[in-house]
Amino acid sequence: MPYADLHVHTTRSDGQLELEAVPAAARDAGVDVVALTDHDRLQPFDDPVIEREGVTIVHGIELRVELTDETSEIDPGGDGAQRVDLLGYGVEPTADLAALVEGIQENRRERGQAIVDCVEDRLGVDLDVTVDEGFGRPHVARAIAAHPDVEYDYRDAFDGLIGDGDPCFVAREIPSFDRGRRVLADACAIVSLAHPLRYGDPERALARAGDLDAVELPYPYDRDVGLEPVERTIQREGLLVTGGSDAHGDELGLAGLTADEYHRLGLEER
């Protein structure tokens, strides 16, 4: 069991774990440190690291950005673009970060409502969901799967209704890699590339890792992967290692760091 799970989502975004329940979930998993890395959203506390009921909680964030052939502040997607996720740890909110996430959340709300409207119209049902901050496609998929008059399960919803290119898919605005990296670097102690082997072009994502502090290495990929490209990048660029379960429920500790690996990050010393 890892000492630190540095990739956990709560109800602040698309997770199912309430902030108040994090310490108990960590103790159940035998985890001493948890980083809360909700999508494009900050936690309701300003300190970079706090203690709750004997568990260390790191203020983190997961920010979706786009790698493009041409640098731009906001690129809504296009030929040659690849979306990747950056993990910020030890957040001390800045005005730039607050403005960035607020803009993203506004776009998320508009996009979420458009997806809900499309699904309800297409299926002829009322999903009875509230579109607010942190809302994303997983919320829609859960509502679809839970509806008694709908034959889609959670996976079917993504595969046939709301996934990329599906009838009810709606694109959203994504900050460029350079803007996201810059804003996170000003607000966070550590900026890491999340789950590099999940992307369509891992080599392209790893090629930008040298602009960051770390790369996520321990991660519960849903298929067999060879970690050698990630390990080579970490060694070549002299990067730190982060790792976590990417938990969206209450089961933590499926992946993470040893105590030595965690303390090497120096998050509690900054």
Tab-separated table of C-alpha atoms in Angstrom:
chain	number	residue	atom	x	y	z
A	1	MET	CA	0.000	0.000	0.000
A	2	PRO	CA	1.452	3.421	-0.934
A	3	TYR	CA	2.244	6.056	1.659
A	4	ALA	CA	0.886	8.897	-0.497
A	5	ASP	CA	-1.922	8.872	-3.076
A	6	LEU	CA	-1.384	12.085	-5.012
A	7	HIS	CA	-4.252	11.874	-7.513
A	8	VAL	CA	-7.724	11.921	-5.951
A	9	HIS	CA	-10.970	13.557	-7.087
A	10	THR	CA	-13.834	14.702	-4.876
A	11	THR	CA	-17.298	16.138	-5.393
A	12	ARG	CA	-15.584	19.442	-6.195
A	13	SER	CA	-15.351	17.983	-9.710
A	14	ASP	CA	-16.385	14.542	-10.958
A	15	GLY	CA	-15.486	12.447	-7.904
A	16	GLN	CA	-17.947	10.931	-5.458
A	17	LEU	CA	-15.967	11.511	-2.252
A	18	GLU	CA	-16.902	14.463	-0.054
A	19	LEU	CA	-14.009	16.468	1.371
A	20	GLU	CA	-15.108	15.578	4.903
A	21	ALA	CA	-14.887	11.862	4.052
A	22	VAL	CA	-11.308	11.970	2.742
A	23	PRO	CA	-9.558	11.224	6.075
A	24	ALA	CA	-11.683	8.126	6.713
A	25	ALA	CA	-11.152	6.869	3.152
A	26	ALA	CA	-7.405	7.395	3.536
A	27	ARG	CA	-7.289	5.498	6.820
A	28	ASP	CA	-9.327	2.644	5.302
A	29	ALA	CA	-6.732	2.411	2.533
A	30	GLY	CA	-3.741	2.734	4.860
A	31	VAL	CA	-2.684	5.959	3.135
A	32	ASP	CA	-1.030	8.760	5.128
A	33	VAL	CA	-1.091	11.518	2.493
A	34	VAL	CA	-3.765	12.419	-0.059
A	35	ALA	CA	-3.558	15.076	-2.765
A	36	LEU	CA	-6.922	16.437	-3.885
A	37	THR	CA	-6.587	17.103	-7.612
A	38	ASP	CA	-10.028	18.050	-8.833
A	39	HIS	CA	-10.459	18.979	-12.471
A	40	ASP	CA	-9.973	22.693	-13.124
A	41	ARG	CA	-11.146	23.623	-9.628
A	42	LEU	CA	-9.551	24.715	-6.360
A	43	GLN	CA	-10.305	23.386	-2.895
A	44	PRO	CA	-12.185	25.453	-0.270
A	45	PHE	CA	-8.987	26.109	1.705
A	46	ASP	CA	-6.007	28.298	0.834
A	47	ASP	CA	-3.155	26.464	2.560
A	48	PRO	CA	-0.946	24.288	0.328
A	49	VAL	CA	-0.957	21.414	2.855
A	50	ILE	CA	-3.328	20.794	5.771
A	51	GLU	CA	-3.872	18.105	8.386
A	52	ARG	CA	-7.302	16.556	8.872
A	53	GLU	CA	-7.903	13.833	11.456
A	54	GLY	CA	-4.337	12.581	11.270
A	55	VAL	CA	-4.189	12.595	7.463
A	56	THR	CA	-2.052	15.005	5.436
A	57	ILE	CA	-4.064	16.611	2.641
A	58	VAL	CA	-2.240	18.348	-0.199
A	59	HIS	CA	-4.082	21.098	-2.061
A	60	GLY	CA	-3.788	20.121	-5.708
A	61	ILE	CA	-5.488	20.642	-9.043
A	62	GLU	CA	-5.687	18.790	-12.371
A	63	LEU	CA	-5.696	21.178	-15.309
A	64	ARG	CA	-6.495	20.110	-18.875
A	65	VAL	CA	-4.288	21.881	-21.429
A	66	GLU	CA	-3.554	21.571	-25.128
A	67	LEU	CA	-0.304	20.940	-26.905
A	68	THR	CA	-0.474	22.720	-30.239
A	69	ASP	CA	1.911	23.355	-33.078
A	70	GLU	CA	1.402	27.075	-32.595
A	71	THR	CA	1.340	28.751	-29.180
A	72	SER	CA	-1.939	30.455	-28.232
A	73	GLU	CA	-3.518	31.418	-24.949
A	74	ILE	CA	-6.766	29.544	-25.640
A	75	ASP	CA	-7.097	26.954	-28.392
A	76	PRO	CA	-10.520	25.322	-28.737
A	77	GLY	CA	-9.013	22.356	-30.511
A	78	GLY	CA	-7.856	21.778	-34.023
A	79	ASP	CA	-5.559	19.843	-36.283
A	80	GLY	CA	-2.355	18.883	-34.529
A	81	ALA	CA	-3.668	19.525	-31.018
A	82	GLN	CA	-3.307	16.993	-28.216
A	83	ARG	CA	-4.928	17.429	-24.833
A	84	VAL	CA	-2.937	16.495	-21.742
A	85	ASP	CA	-3.404	16.997	-18.016
A	86	LEU	CA	-1.123	18.875	-15.639
A	87	LEU	CA	-1.155	18.230	-11.899
A	88	GLY	CA	-0.361	21.125	-9.591
A	89	TYR	CA	0.618	20.389	-5.968
A	90	GLY	CA	0.925	22.651	-2.952
A	91	VAL	CA	-1.458	25.240	-4.367
A	92	GLU	CA	-1.364	28.773	-3.011
A	93	PRO	CA	-4.043	30.462	-5.141
A	94	THR	CA	-3.022	33.453	-7.251
A	95	ALA	CA	-5.230	35.951	-9.065
A	96	ASP	CA	-4.199	34.446	-12.413
A	97	LEU	CA	-5.085	30.909	-11.328
A	98	ALA	CA	-8.405	32.033	-9.855
A	99	ALA	CA	-9.288	33.853	-13.090
A	100	LEU	CA	-8.270	30.882	-15.222
A	101	VAL	CA	-10.320	28.320	-13.318
A	102	GLU	CA	-13.340	30.645	-13.133
A	103	GLY	CA	-13.269	31.050	-16.907
A	104	ILE	CA	-12.975	27.298	-17.340
A	105	GLN	CA	-15.849	26.676	-14.928
A	106	GLU	CA	-18.090	29.128	-16.779
A	107	ASN	CA	-17.347	27.315	-20.021
A	108	ARG	CA	-17.915	23.958	-18.284
A	109	ARG	CA	-21.365	25.078	-17.129
A	110	GLU	CA	-22.352	26.248	-20.606
A	111	ARG	CA	-21.026	23.073	-22.166
A	112	GLY	CA	-22.636	20.849	-19.519
A	113	GLN	CA	-26.052	22.398	-20.052
A	114	ALA	CA	-25.735	21.963	-23.813
A	115	ILE	CA	-24.886	18.269	-23.365
A	116	VAL	CA	-27.774	17.720	-20.934
A	117	ASP	CA	-30.218	19.460	-23.287
A	118	CYS	CA	-29.063	17.312	-26.201
A	119	VAL	CA	-29.312	14.034	-24.255
A	120	GLU	CA	-32.752	14.863	-22.852
A	121	ASP	CA	-34.021	15.810	-26.310
A	122	ARG	CA	-32.514	12.748	-27.967
A	123	LEU	CA	-33.749	10.252	-25.345
A	124	GLY	CA	-36.986	12.023	-24.457
A	125	VAL	CA	-36.251	12.020	-20.713
A	126	ASP	CA	-35.587	14.446	-17.865
A	127	LEU	CA	-32.183	13.680	-16.332
A	128	ASP	CA	-32.938	15.796	-13.243
A	129	VAL	CA	-29.372	17.094	-12.877
A	130	THR	CA	-28.108	20.461	-11.701
A	131	VAL	CA	-25.377	21.966	-13.835
A	132	ASP	CA	-23.039	23.875	-11.536
A	133	GLU	CA	-19.319	24.300	-10.857
A	134	GLY	CA	-17.292	21.160	-11.375
A	135	PHE	CA	-19.918	19.669	-13.692
A	136	GLY	CA	-18.600	17.337	-16.357
A	137	ARG	CA	-19.541	14.475	-18.629
A	138	PRO	CA	-19.252	11.847	-15.858
A	139	HIS	CA	-22.169	13.543	-14.095
A	140	VAL	CA	-24.248	13.204	-17.272
A	141	ALA	CA	-23.223	9.571	-17.743
A	142	ARG	CA	-24.217	8.710	-14.165
A	143	ALA	CA	-27.591	10.401	-14.612
A	144	ILE	CA	-28.185	8.508	-17.857
A	145	ALA	CA	-27.247	5.165	-16.282
A	146	ALA	CA	-29.489	5.822	-13.267
A	147	HIS	CA	-32.586	6.752	-15.261
A	148	PRO	CA	-35.196	3.947	-15.202
A	149	ASP	CA	-36.371	4.597	-18.760
A	150	VAL	CA	-32.931	4.533	-20.378
A	151	GLU	CA	-31.103	1.407	-21.547
A	152	TYR	CA	-27.637	2.962	-21.557
A	153	ASP	CA	-25.174	2.150	-18.795
A	154	TYR	CA	-22.336	4.477	-17.794
A	155	ARG	CA	-19.913	3.164	-20.411
A	156	ASP	CA	-22.556	3.103	-23.146
A	157	ALA	CA	-23.270	6.773	-22.502
A	158	PHE	CA	-19.663	7.656	-23.312
A	159	ASP	CA	-19.422	5.210	-26.193
A	160	GLY	CA	-22.587	6.262	-28.007
A	161	LEU	CA	-23.924	9.575	-26.729
A	162	ILE	CA	-21.506	11.990	-25.086
A	163	GLY	CA	-18.039	10.729	-25.985
A	164	ASP	CA	-15.768	12.604	-28.373
A	165	GLY	CA	-17.472	12.812	-31.759
A	166	ASP	CA	-20.777	11.364	-30.496
A	167	PRO	CA	-24.166	13.020	-31.193
A	168	CYS	CA	-24.248	14.957	-27.907
A	169	PHE	CA	-20.560	15.754	-27.629
A	170	VAL	CA	-19.807	19.442	-27.101
A	171	ALA	CA	-16.214	20.686	-27.218
A	172	ARG	CA	-14.927	23.047	-24.555
A	173	GLU	CA	-12.234	25.682	-24.444
A	174	ILE	CA	-8.868	24.447	-23.208
A	175	PRO	CA	-5.906	26.612	-22.150
A	176	SER	CA	-2.666	26.112	-24.028
A	177	PHE	CA	0.084	24.055	-22.422
A	178	ASP	CA	2.266	27.131	-22.071
A	179	ARG	CA	-0.401	29.219	-20.352
A	180	GLY	CA	-1.444	26.389	-18.039
A	181	ARG	CA	2.154	25.597	-17.109
A	182	ARG	CA	2.947	29.237	-16.435
A	183	VAL	CA	-0.113	29.846	-14.242
A	184	LEU	CA	0.402	26.619	-12.283
A	185	ALA	CA	4.120	27.268	-11.816
A	186	ASP	CA	3.314	30.611	-10.179
A	187	ALA	CA	0.742	29.081	-7.814
A	188	CYS	CA	2.058	25.590	-7.067
A	189	ALA	CA	5.162	24.079	-5.515
A	190	ILE	CA	5.253	21.210	-8.030
A	191	VAL	CA	3.785	20.861	-11.532
A	192	SER	CA	3.633	17.327	-12.931
A	193	LEU	CA	2.535	15.681	-16.176
A	194	ALA	CA	-0.363	13.342	-15.389
A	195	HIS	CA	-0.609	9.738	-16.665
A	196	PRO	CA	1.559	10.230	-19.788
A	197	LEU	CA	0.784	6.804	-21.259
A	198	ARG	CA	-2.944	7.549	-21.522
A	199	TYR	CA	-2.473	9.977	-24.392
A	200	GLY	CA	-2.702	9.223	-28.083
A	201	ASP	CA	0.890	10.356	-28.559
A	202	PRO	CA	2.783	9.754	-25.290
A	203	GLU	CA	6.129	10.734	-26.817
A	204	ARG	CA	4.801	14.158	-27.739
A	205	ALA	CA	3.509	14.679	-24.199
A	206	LEU	CA	6.760	13.471	-22.640
A	207	ALA	CA	8.744	15.777	-24.914
A	208	ARG	CA	7.330	18.730	-22.947
A	209	ALA	CA	7.970	17.173	-19.538
A	210	GLY	CA	11.284	18.986	-19.297
A	211	ASP	CA	9.314	22.221	-18.849
A	212	LEU	CA	7.751	20.781	-15.679
A	213	ASP	CA	8.964	19.635	-12.269
A	214	ALA	CA	7.749	16.034	-12.333
A	215	VAL	CA	5.968	13.224	-14.160
A	216	GLU	CA	3.346	10.853	-12.784
A	217	LEU	CA	4.878	7.358	-12.788
A	218	PRO	CA	2.851	5.038	-10.501
A	219	TYR	CA	-0.643	5.012	-12.040
A	220	PRO	CA	-3.310	2.290	-12.435
A	221	TYR	CA	-3.460	2.126	-16.230
A	222	ASP	CA	-6.339	0.000	-17.528
A	223	ARG	CA	-4.033	-1.939	-19.836
A	224	ASP	CA	-0.506	-3.318	-19.801
A	225	VAL	CA	1.954	-0.523	-20.465
A	226	GLY	CA	5.706	-0.286	-20.573
A	227	LEU	CA	6.917	2.433	-18.224
A	228	GLU	CA	10.376	2.643	-19.779
A	229	PRO	CA	9.676	5.798	-21.854
A	230	VAL	CA	8.449	7.583	-18.726
A	231	GLU	CA	11.406	6.389	-16.659
A	232	ARG	CA	13.855	7.490	-19.372
A	233	THR	CA	12.276	10.942	-19.498
A	234	ILE	CA	12.448	11.318	-15.723
A	235	GLN	CA	16.113	10.331	-15.693
A	236	ARG	CA	17.091	12.406	-18.727
A	237	GLU	CA	15.362	15.586	-17.522
A	238	GLY	CA	16.167	15.135	-13.831
A	239	LEU	CA	12.486	15.202	-12.872
A	240	LEU	CA	10.710	14.317	-9.669
A	241	VAL	CA	8.151	11.507	-9.522
A	242	THR	CA	4.495	11.809	-8.572
A	243	GLY	CA	1.917	9.047	-8.501
A	244	GLY	CA	-1.632	8.259	-7.526
A	245	SER	CA	-4.770	6.266	-8.096
A	246	ASP	CA	-6.854	8.849	-10.021
A	247	ALA	CA	-9.631	7.841	-7.624
A	248	HIS	CA	-13.142	9.050	-8.417
A	249	GLY	CA	-14.806	6.957	-5.708
A	250	ASP	CA	-13.918	6.192	-2.106
A	251	GLU	CA	-11.260	3.549	-2.785
A	252	LEU	CA	-7.865	5.184	-2.442
A	253	GLY	CA	-4.334	3.839	-2.635
A	254	LEU	CA	-4.478	1.815	-5.859
A	255	ALA	CA	-1.239	3.578	-6.803
A	256	GLY	CA	1.006	6.156	-5.210
A	257	LEU	CA	4.372	6.960	-3.684
A	258	THR	CA	6.503	5.528	-0.919
A	259	ALA	CA	7.304	7.762	2.051
A	260	ASP	CA	10.770	8.509	0.654
A	261	GLU	CA	9.380	9.422	-2.779
A	262	TYR	CA	6.780	11.704	-1.234
A	263	HIS	CA	9.171	13.508	1.086
A	264	ARG	CA	11.535	14.067	-1.845
A	265	LEU	CA	8.896	16.444	-3.242
A	266	GLY	CA	9.324	18.706	-0.220
A	267	LEU	CA	5.690	19.778	-0.241
A	268	GLU	CA	5.494	20.185	3.520
A	269	GLU	CA	8.664	22.276	3.594
A	270	ARG	CA	7.585	24.976	1.122
